[in-house]
mmCIF file of N, CA, C and O and ligand atoms in Angstrom:
data_model
loop_
_atom_site.group_PDB
_atom_site.id
_atom_site.type_symbol
_atom_site.label_atom_id
_atom_site.label_comp_id
_atom_site.label_asym_id
_atom_site.label_seq_id
_atom_site.Cartn_x
_atom_site.Cartn_y
_atom_site.Cartn_z
ATOM 1 N N MET A 330 277.727 189.068 64.745
ATOM 2 C CA MET A 330 277.853 190.393 64.147
ATOM 3 C C MET A 330 279.232 190.950 64.462
ATOM 4 O O MET A 330 279.740 190.768 65.551
ATOM 5 N N GLU A 331 279.783 191.611 63.513
ATOM 6 C CA GLU A 331 281.133 192.132 63.698
ATOM 7 C C GLU A 331 281.136 193.652 63.592
ATOM 8 O O GLU A 331 280.441 194.235 62.773
ATOM 9 N N ASN A 332 281.959 194.210 64.430
ATOM 10 C CA ASN A 332 282.061 195.653 64.551
ATOM 11 C C ASN A 332 283.454 196.043 64.069
ATOM 12 O O ASN A 332 284.416 195.360 64.373
ATOM 13 N N THR A 333 283.562 197.110 63.297
ATOM 14 C CA THR A 333 284.868 197.553 62.818
ATOM 15 C C THR A 333 285.088 199.015 63.190
ATOM 16 O O THR A 333 284.192 199.830 63.026
ATOM 17 N N VAL A 334 286.279 199.300 63.709
ATOM 18 C CA VAL A 334 286.638 200.676 64.047
ATOM 19 C C VAL A 334 287.969 200.991 63.385
ATOM 20 O O VAL A 334 288.935 200.247 63.545
ATOM 21 N N GLU A 335 287.997 202.074 62.628
ATOM 22 C CA GLU A 335 289.252 202.483 61.988
ATOM 23 C C GLU A 335 289.991 203.474 62.877
ATOM 24 O O GLU A 335 289.393 204.394 63.427
ATOM 25 N N ILE A 336 291.284 203.232 63.016
ATOM 26 C CA ILE A 336 292.121 204.098 63.848
ATOM 27 C C ILE A 336 293.316 204.549 63.014
ATOM 28 O O ILE A 336 294.107 203.728 62.543
ATOM 29 N N ASN A 337 293.411 205.849 62.819
ATOM 30 C CA ASN A 337 294.551 206.395 62.085
ATOM 31 C C ASN A 337 295.712 206.623 63.035
ATOM 32 O O ASN A 337 295.543 207.131 64.138
ATOM 33 N N VAL A 338 296.885 206.220 62.576
ATOM 34 C CA VAL A 338 298.089 206.338 63.387
ATOM 35 C C VAL A 338 298.986 207.366 62.720
ATOM 36 O O VAL A 338 299.523 207.136 61.630
ATOM 37 N N ASN A 339 299.050 208.526 63.360
ATOM 38 C CA ASN A 339 299.905 209.561 62.781
ATOM 39 C C ASN A 339 300.699 210.183 63.912
ATOM 40 O O ASN A 339 301.700 209.612 64.325
ATOM 41 N N ASN A 340 300.247 211.283 64.444
ATOM 42 C CA ASN A 340 300.913 211.805 65.644
ATOM 43 C C ASN A 340 300.150 211.322 66.863
ATOM 44 O O ASN A 340 299.557 212.107 67.599
ATOM 45 N N GLY A 341 300.145 210.022 67.022
ATOM 46 C CA GLY A 341 299.315 209.385 68.030
ATOM 47 C C GLY A 341 298.190 208.635 67.334
ATOM 48 O O GLY A 341 298.280 208.327 66.146
ATOM 49 N N TYR A 342 297.153 208.327 68.099
ATOM 50 C CA TYR A 342 296.045 207.525 67.593
ATOM 51 C C TYR A 342 294.796 208.386 67.469
ATOM 52 O O TYR A 342 294.453 209.119 68.388
ATOM 53 N N GLU A 343 294.153 208.294 66.322
ATOM 54 C CA GLU A 343 292.968 209.114 66.061
ATOM 55 C C GLU A 343 291.826 208.231 65.565
ATOM 56 O O GLU A 343 291.987 207.613 64.501
ATOM 57 N N PRO A 344 290.723 208.113 66.237
ATOM 58 C CA PRO A 344 290.446 208.742 67.534
ATOM 59 C C PRO A 344 291.249 208.101 68.657
ATOM 60 O O PRO A 344 291.576 206.920 68.597
ATOM 61 N N GLN A 345 291.537 208.893 69.631
ATOM 62 C CA GLN A 345 292.391 208.434 70.738
ATOM 63 C C GLN A 345 291.606 207.517 71.665
ATOM 64 O O GLN A 345 292.183 206.667 72.329
ATOM 65 N N GLU A 346 290.295 207.709 71.696
ATOM 66 C CA GLU A 346 289.457 206.864 72.548
ATOM 67 C C GLU A 346 288.296 206.327 71.726
ATOM 68 O O GLU A 346 287.659 207.074 70.995
ATOM 69 N N ILE A 347 288.053 205.030 71.842
ATOM 70 C CA ILE A 347 286.912 204.432 71.155
ATOM 71 C C ILE A 347 286.099 203.631 72.171
ATOM 72 O O ILE A 347 286.617 203.230 73.212
ATOM 73 N N THR A 348 284.845 203.417 71.844
ATOM 74 C CA THR A 348 283.977 202.616 72.710
ATOM 75 C C THR A 348 283.473 201.421 71.914
ATOM 76 O O THR A 348 283.019 201.565 70.776
ATOM 77 N N VAL A 349 283.601 200.240 72.506
ATOM 78 C CA VAL A 349 283.159 199.009 71.835
ATOM 79 C C VAL A 349 282.289 198.211 72.797
ATOM 80 O O VAL A 349 282.403 198.346 74.022
ATOM 81 N N PRO A 350 281.426 197.370 72.252
ATOM 82 C CA PRO A 350 280.566 196.568 73.125
ATOM 83 C C PRO A 350 281.289 195.353 73.706
ATOM 84 O O PRO A 350 282.163 194.764 73.076
ATOM 85 N N LYS A 351 280.886 195.001 74.900
ATOM 86 C CA LYS A 351 281.375 193.799 75.568
ATOM 87 C C LYS A 351 280.845 192.556 74.849
ATOM 88 O O LYS A 351 279.760 192.577 74.274
ATOM 89 N N ASP A 352 281.622 191.492 74.909
ATOM 90 C CA ASP A 352 281.206 190.196 74.353
ATOM 91 C C ASP A 352 280.876 190.260 72.866
ATOM 92 O O ASP A 352 279.980 189.571 72.385
ATOM 93 N N GLN A 353 281.592 191.114 72.165
ATOM 94 C CA GLN A 353 281.379 191.180 70.724
ATOM 95 C C GLN A 353 282.734 191.310 70.050
ATOM 96 O O GLN A 353 283.610 192.031 70.526
ATOM 97 N N VAL A 354 282.907 190.609 68.937
ATOM 98 C CA VAL A 354 284.145 190.712 68.179
ATOM 99 C C VAL A 354 284.225 192.094 67.536
ATOM 100 O O VAL A 354 283.301 192.522 66.849
ATOM 101 N N THR A 355 285.295 192.790 67.818
ATOM 102 C CA THR A 355 285.533 194.095 67.189
ATOM 103 C C THR A 355 286.882 194.056 66.494
ATOM 104 O O THR A 355 287.872 193.601 67.048
ATOM 105 N N LYS A 356 286.864 194.521 65.257
ATOM 106 C CA LYS A 356 288.101 194.651 64.490
ATOM 107 C C LYS A 356 288.589 196.077 64.621
ATOM 108 O O LYS A 356 287.891 197.017 64.237
ATOM 109 N N LEU A 357 289.787 196.224 65.163
ATOM 110 C CA LEU A 357 290.434 197.532 65.170
ATOM 111 C C LEU A 357 291.320 197.580 63.940
ATOM 112 O O LEU A 357 292.254 196.788 63.801
ATOM 113 N N VAL A 358 291.012 198.480 63.032
ATOM 114 C CA VAL A 358 291.789 198.564 61.795
ATOM 115 C C VAL A 358 292.704 199.779 61.888
ATOM 116 O O VAL A 358 292.259 200.923 61.802
ATOM 117 N N PHE A 359 293.993 199.489 62.082
ATOM 118 C CA PHE A 359 294.987 200.550 62.198
ATOM 119 C C PHE A 359 295.577 200.856 60.822
ATOM 120 O O PHE A 359 295.811 199.947 60.022
ATOM 121 N N ASN A 360 295.824 202.140 60.576
ATOM 122 C CA ASN A 360 296.546 202.527 59.368
ATOM 123 C C ASN A 360 297.563 203.586 59.765
ATOM 124 O O ASN A 360 297.201 204.676 60.198
ATOM 125 N N ARG A 361 298.834 203.245 59.594
ATOM 126 C CA ARG A 361 299.902 204.146 60.042
ATOM 127 C C ARG A 361 300.377 205.041 58.907
ATOM 128 O O ARG A 361 300.848 204.555 57.876
ATOM 129 N N ALA A 362 300.266 206.340 59.097
ATOM 130 C CA ALA A 362 300.681 207.319 58.103
ATOM 131 C C ALA A 362 302.016 207.970 58.455
ATOM 132 O O ALA A 362 302.585 208.698 57.659
ATOM 133 N N ASN A 363 302.500 207.698 59.649
ATOM 134 C CA ASN A 363 303.695 208.365 60.159
ATOM 135 C C ASN A 363 304.894 207.416 60.049
ATOM 136 O O ASN A 363 304.847 206.310 60.592
ATOM 137 N N PRO A 364 305.956 207.820 59.333
ATOM 138 C CA PRO A 364 307.081 206.907 59.122
ATOM 139 C C PRO A 364 307.926 206.632 60.362
ATOM 140 O O PRO A 364 308.805 205.759 60.332
ATOM 141 N N SER A 365 307.677 207.338 61.431
ATOM 142 C CA SER A 365 308.466 207.142 62.636
ATOM 143 C C SER A 365 308.405 205.696 63.136
ATOM 144 O O SER A 365 307.333 205.111 63.254
ATOM 145 N N ALA A 366 309.560 205.155 63.440
ATOM 146 C CA ALA A 366 309.631 203.784 63.956
ATOM 147 C C ALA A 366 308.915 203.663 65.292
ATOM 148 O O ALA A 366 308.484 202.579 65.687
ATOM 149 N N CYS A 367 308.784 204.783 65.956
ATOM 150 C CA CYS A 367 308.094 204.809 67.243
ATOM 151 C C CYS A 367 306.705 204.188 67.153
ATOM 152 O O CYS A 367 306.269 203.499 68.054
ATOM 153 N N LEU A 368 306.022 204.429 66.044
ATOM 154 C CA LEU A 368 304.631 203.992 65.921
ATOM 155 C C LEU A 368 304.485 202.701 65.115
ATOM 156 O O LEU A 368 303.382 202.277 64.796
ATOM 157 N N ALA A 369 305.603 202.055 64.825
ATOM 158 C CA ALA A 369 305.574 200.880 63.948
ATOM 159 C C ALA A 369 305.013 199.629 64.619
ATOM 160 O O ALA A 369 304.752 198.638 63.951
ATOM 161 N N THR A 370 304.856 199.681 65.908
ATOM 162 C CA THR A 370 304.226 198.576 66.628
ATOM 163 C C THR A 370 303.109 199.146 67.489
ATOM 164 O O THR A 370 303.244 200.234 68.047
ATOM 165 N N VAL A 371 302.007 198.406 67.556
ATOM 166 C CA VAL A 371 300.952 198.781 68.503
ATOM 167 C C VAL A 371 300.716 197.578 69.399
ATOM 168 O O VAL A 371 300.721 196.429 68.930
ATOM 169 N N GLN A 372 300.562 197.823 70.677
ATOM 170 C CA GLN A 372 300.460 196.694 71.595
ATOM 171 C C GLN A 372 299.601 197.022 72.811
ATOM 172 O O GLN A 372 299.446 198.179 73.185
ATOM 173 N N SER A 373 299.057 195.963 73.366
ATOM 174 C CA SER A 373 298.288 196.102 74.596
ATOM 175 C C SER A 373 298.410 194.832 75.409
ATOM 176 O O SER A 373 297.991 193.754 74.975
ATOM 177 N N ASP A 374 298.976 194.940 76.578
ATOM 178 C CA ASP A 374 298.980 193.801 77.506
ATOM 179 C C ASP A 374 297.559 193.502 77.953
ATOM 180 O O ASP A 374 297.154 192.352 78.068
ATOM 181 N N GLU A 375 296.811 194.559 78.189
ATOM 182 C CA GLU A 375 295.462 194.400 78.748
ATOM 183 C C GLU A 375 294.521 193.716 77.763
ATOM 184 O O GLU A 375 293.655 192.947 78.155
ATOM 185 N N LEU A 376 294.680 194.033 76.486
ATOM 186 C CA LEU A 376 293.812 193.439 75.472
ATOM 187 C C LEU A 376 294.464 192.242 74.789
ATOM 188 O O LEU A 376 293.821 191.534 74.019
ATOM 189 N N GLY A 377 295.731 192.039 75.051
ATOM 190 C CA GLY A 377 296.401 190.843 74.565
ATOM 191 C C GLY A 377 296.757 190.859 73.096
ATOM 192 O O GLY A 377 296.534 189.893 72.370
ATOM 193 N N PHE A 378 297.329 191.959 72.628
ATOM 194 C CA PHE A 378 297.831 191.941 71.247
ATOM 195 C C PHE A 378 299.128 192.718 71.130
ATOM 196 O O PHE A 378 299.449 193.583 71.945
ATOM 197 N N LYS A 379 299.886 192.335 70.129
ATOM 198 C CA LYS A 379 301.085 193.068 69.745
ATOM 199 C C LYS A 379 301.190 192.924 68.237
ATOM 200 O O LYS A 379 301.257 191.799 67.720
ATOM 201 N N GLN A 380 301.173 194.033 67.527
ATOM 202 C CA GLN A 380 301.034 193.979 66.077
ATOM 203 C C GLN A 380 301.968 194.990 65.412
ATOM 204 O O GLN A 380 301.995 196.152 65.799
ATOM 205 N N ASP A 381 302.710 194.543 64.420
ATOM 206 C CA ASP A 381 303.490 195.470 63.610
ATOM 207 C C ASP A 381 302.566 196.203 62.652
ATOM 208 O O ASP A 381 301.604 195.620 62.137
ATOM 209 N N LEU A 382 302.870 197.457 62.417
ATOM 210 C CA LEU A 382 302.054 198.269 61.512
ATOM 211 C C LEU A 382 302.893 198.773 60.348
ATOM 212 O O LEU A 382 303.576 199.794 60.451
ATOM 213 N N PRO A 383 302.863 198.056 59.225
ATOM 214 C CA PRO A 383 303.545 198.566 58.039
ATOM 215 C C PRO A 383 302.931 199.904 57.620
ATOM 216 O O PRO A 383 301.735 200.140 57.852
ATOM 217 N N LEU A 384 303.743 200.755 57.018
ATOM 218 C CA LEU A 384 303.287 202.087 56.638
ATOM 219 C C LEU A 384 302.174 202.010 55.592
ATOM 220 O O LEU A 384 302.257 201.218 54.648
ATOM 221 N N ASP A 385 301.167 202.843 55.763
ATOM 222 C CA ASP A 385 300.095 203.011 54.769
ATOM 223 C C ASP A 385 299.348 201.723 54.434
ATOM 224 O O ASP A 385 298.946 201.517 53.283
ATOM 225 N N GLN A 386 299.194 200.866 55.413
ATOM 226 C CA GLN A 386 298.406 199.654 55.178
ATOM 227 C C GLN A 386 297.379 199.492 56.286
ATOM 228 O O GLN A 386 297.660 199.799 57.439
ATOM 229 N N ASP A 387 296.224 198.985 55.898
ATOM 230 C CA ASP A 387 295.237 198.630 56.909
ATOM 231 C C ASP A 387 295.656 197.329 57.579
ATOM 232 O O ASP A 387 295.898 196.332 56.902
ATOM 233 N N VAL A 388 295.770 197.352 58.887
ATOM 234 C CA VAL A 388 296.122 196.154 59.642
ATOM 235 C C VAL A 388 295.064 195.956 60.730
ATOM 236 O O VAL A 388 294.840 196.836 61.554
ATOM 237 N N ALA A 389 294.424 194.800 60.693
ATOM 238 C CA ALA A 389 293.331 194.553 61.621
ATOM 239 C C ALA A 389 293.807 193.779 62.841
ATOM 240 O O ALA A 389 294.568 192.810 62.733
ATOM 241 N N VAL A 390 293.371 194.224 63.992
ATOM 242 C CA VAL A 390 293.561 193.506 65.245
ATOM 243 C C VAL A 390 292.160 193.185 65.759
ATOM 244 O O VAL A 390 291.317 194.080 65.856
ATOM 245 N N THR A 391 291.932 191.932 66.062
ATOM 246 C CA THR A 391 290.604 191.526 66.518
ATOM 247 C C THR A 391 290.591 191.402 68.031
ATOM 248 O O THR A 391 291.466 190.754 68.615
ATOM 249 N N ILE A 392 289.616 192.021 68.648
ATOM 250 C CA ILE A 392 289.455 191.877 70.094
ATOM 251 C C ILE A 392 288.042 191.380 70.384
ATOM 252 O O ILE A 392 287.136 191.543 69.569
ATOM 253 N N ASN A 393 287.901 190.758 71.532
ATOM 254 C CA ASN A 393 286.586 190.259 71.947
ATOM 255 C C ASN A 393 286.513 190.382 73.463
ATOM 256 O O ASN A 393 286.573 189.385 74.189
ATOM 257 N N PRO A 394 286.409 191.616 73.947
ATOM 258 C CA PRO A 394 286.523 191.842 75.388
ATOM 259 C C PRO A 394 285.341 191.277 76.167
ATOM 260 O O PRO A 394 284.194 191.418 75.766
ATOM 261 N N LYS A 395 285.659 190.647 77.267
ATOM 262 C CA LYS A 395 284.650 189.968 78.085
ATOM 263 C C LYS A 395 284.242 190.749 79.314
ATOM 264 O O LYS A 395 283.333 190.345 80.041
ATOM 265 N N GLN A 396 284.963 191.833 79.586
ATOM 266 C CA GLN A 396 284.652 192.616 80.780
ATOM 267 C C GLN A 396 284.593 194.092 80.429
ATOM 268 O O GLN A 396 285.426 194.587 79.659
ATOM 269 N N VAL A 397 283.619 194.772 81.005
ATOM 270 C CA VAL A 397 283.562 196.211 80.809
ATOM 271 C C VAL A 397 284.764 196.846 81.500
ATOM 272 O O VAL A 397 285.347 196.281 82.428
ATOM 273 N N GLY A 398 285.144 198.011 81.008
ATOM 274 C CA GLY A 398 286.270 198.704 81.608
ATOM 275 C C GLY A 398 286.987 199.544 80.578
ATOM 276 O O GLY A 398 286.534 199.696 79.438
ATOM 277 N N GLU A 399 288.121 200.085 80.977
ATOM 278 C CA GLU A 399 288.932 200.905 80.098
ATOM 279 C C GLU A 399 290.258 200.204 79.894
ATOM 280 O O GLU A 399 290.920 199.816 80.863
ATOM 281 N N TYR A 400 290.633 200.044 78.645
ATOM 282 C CA TYR A 400 291.838 199.297 78.299
ATOM 283 C C TYR A 400 292.787 200.203 77.533
ATOM 284 O O TYR A 400 292.382 200.934 76.635
ATOM 285 N N ASP A 401 294.024 200.108 77.879
ATOM 286 C CA ASP A 401 295.051 200.939 77.274
ATOM 287 C C ASP A 401 295.788 200.170 76.188
ATOM 288 O O ASP A 401 295.986 198.973 76.291
ATOM 289 N N TYR A 402 296.155 200.863 75.130
ATOM 290 C CA TYR A 402 297.138 200.303 74.189
ATOM 291 C C TYR A 402 298.151 201.390 73.876
ATOM 292 O O TYR A 402 297.927 202.571 74.188
ATOM 293 N N SER A 403 299.252 201.015 73.312
ATOM 294 C CA SER A 403 300.313 202.006 73.106
ATOM 295 C C SER A 403 301.209 201.612 71.954
ATOM 296 O O SER A 403 301.132 200.497 71.428
ATOM 297 N N CYS A 404 302.082 202.536 71.575
ATOM 298 C CA CYS A 404 303.145 202.212 70.624
ATOM 299 C C CYS A 404 304.160 201.314 71.329
ATOM 300 O O CYS A 404 304.087 201.066 72.526
ATOM 301 N N GLY A 405 305.114 200.827 70.558
ATOM 302 C CA GLY A 405 306.068 199.872 71.089
ATOM 303 C C GLY A 405 306.863 200.387 72.267
ATOM 304 O O GLY A 405 307.305 199.608 73.113
ATOM 305 N N MET A 406 307.055 201.704 72.314
ATOM 306 C CA MET A 406 307.863 202.273 73.383
ATOM 307 C C MET A 406 307.015 202.875 74.499
ATOM 308 O O MET A 406 307.547 203.476 75.437
ATOM 309 N N GLY A 407 305.710 202.752 74.360
ATOM 310 C CA GLY A 407 304.832 203.273 75.401
ATOM 311 C C GLY A 407 304.758 204.784 75.455
ATOM 312 O O GLY A 407 304.435 205.349 76.499
ATOM 313 N N MET A 408 305.045 205.439 74.339
ATOM 314 C CA MET A 408 305.013 206.911 74.335
ATOM 315 C C MET A 408 303.641 207.436 73.951
ATOM 316 O O MET A 408 303.166 208.424 74.493
ATOM 317 N N PHE A 409 303.029 206.797 72.952
ATOM 318 C CA PHE A 409 301.695 207.201 72.524
ATOM 319 C C PHE A 409 300.684 206.177 73.024
ATOM 320 O O PHE A 409 300.954 204.972 72.976
ATOM 321 N N HIS A 410 299.547 206.681 73.470
ATOM 322 C CA HIS A 410 298.541 205.791 74.049
ATOM 323 C C HIS A 410 297.177 206.017 73.419
ATOM 324 O O HIS A 410 296.823 207.140 73.066
ATOM 325 N N GLY A 411 296.444 204.931 73.334
ATOM 326 C CA GLY A 411 295.039 204.999 72.958
ATOM 327 C C GLY A 411 294.236 204.229 73.983
ATOM 328 O O GLY A 411 294.771 203.459 74.775
ATOM 329 N N LYS A 412 292.924 204.456 73.937
ATOM 330 C CA LYS A 412 292.078 203.834 74.944
ATOM 331 C C LYS A 412 290.882 203.150 74.290
ATOM 332 O O LYS A 412 290.271 203.712 73.380
ATOM 333 N N VAL A 413 290.588 201.949 74.768
ATOM 334 C CA VAL A 413 289.389 201.243 74.351
ATOM 335 C C VAL A 413 288.470 201.144 75.561
ATOM 336 O O VAL A 413 288.839 200.550 76.581
ATOM 337 N N VAL A 414 287.309 201.759 75.437
ATOM 338 C CA VAL A 414 286.316 201.679 76.501
ATOM 339 C C VAL A 414 285.329 200.585 76.126
ATOM 340 O O VAL A 414 284.748 200.606 75.033
ATOM 341 N N VAL A 415 285.176 199.608 77.004
ATOM 342 C CA VAL A 415 284.258 198.483 76.755
ATOM 343 C C VAL A 415 283.021 198.679 77.613
ATOM 344 O O VAL A 415 283.118 198.846 78.836
ATOM 345 N N LYS A 416 281.861 198.674 76.925
ATOM 346 C CA LYS A 416 280.601 198.886 77.653
ATOM 347 C C LYS A 416 279.652 197.740 77.443
ATOM 348 O O LYS A 416 279.663 197.114 76.396
HETATM 349 CU CU1 LIG B 1583 306.684 204.994 70.496
#
């Protein structure tokens, strides 16, 4: 079973915090509405992704977290942050 969460990227990430189940594939679908280059990349060392976000396009990042906890992701410069809570 697959879980999908849409995240709007404008002045930060909306919703800023999401909760996903452990041991399940979740698609994070980012859509960037803000032309600022600051938000053109989304990345997470903790979740293991780095993804360019073209303007006004749905871009999916797939995660499959194996441990409960709170995981941070951010824009390329680490100015804006979002959180993935794994339960
Ligand atoms: Cu930034």
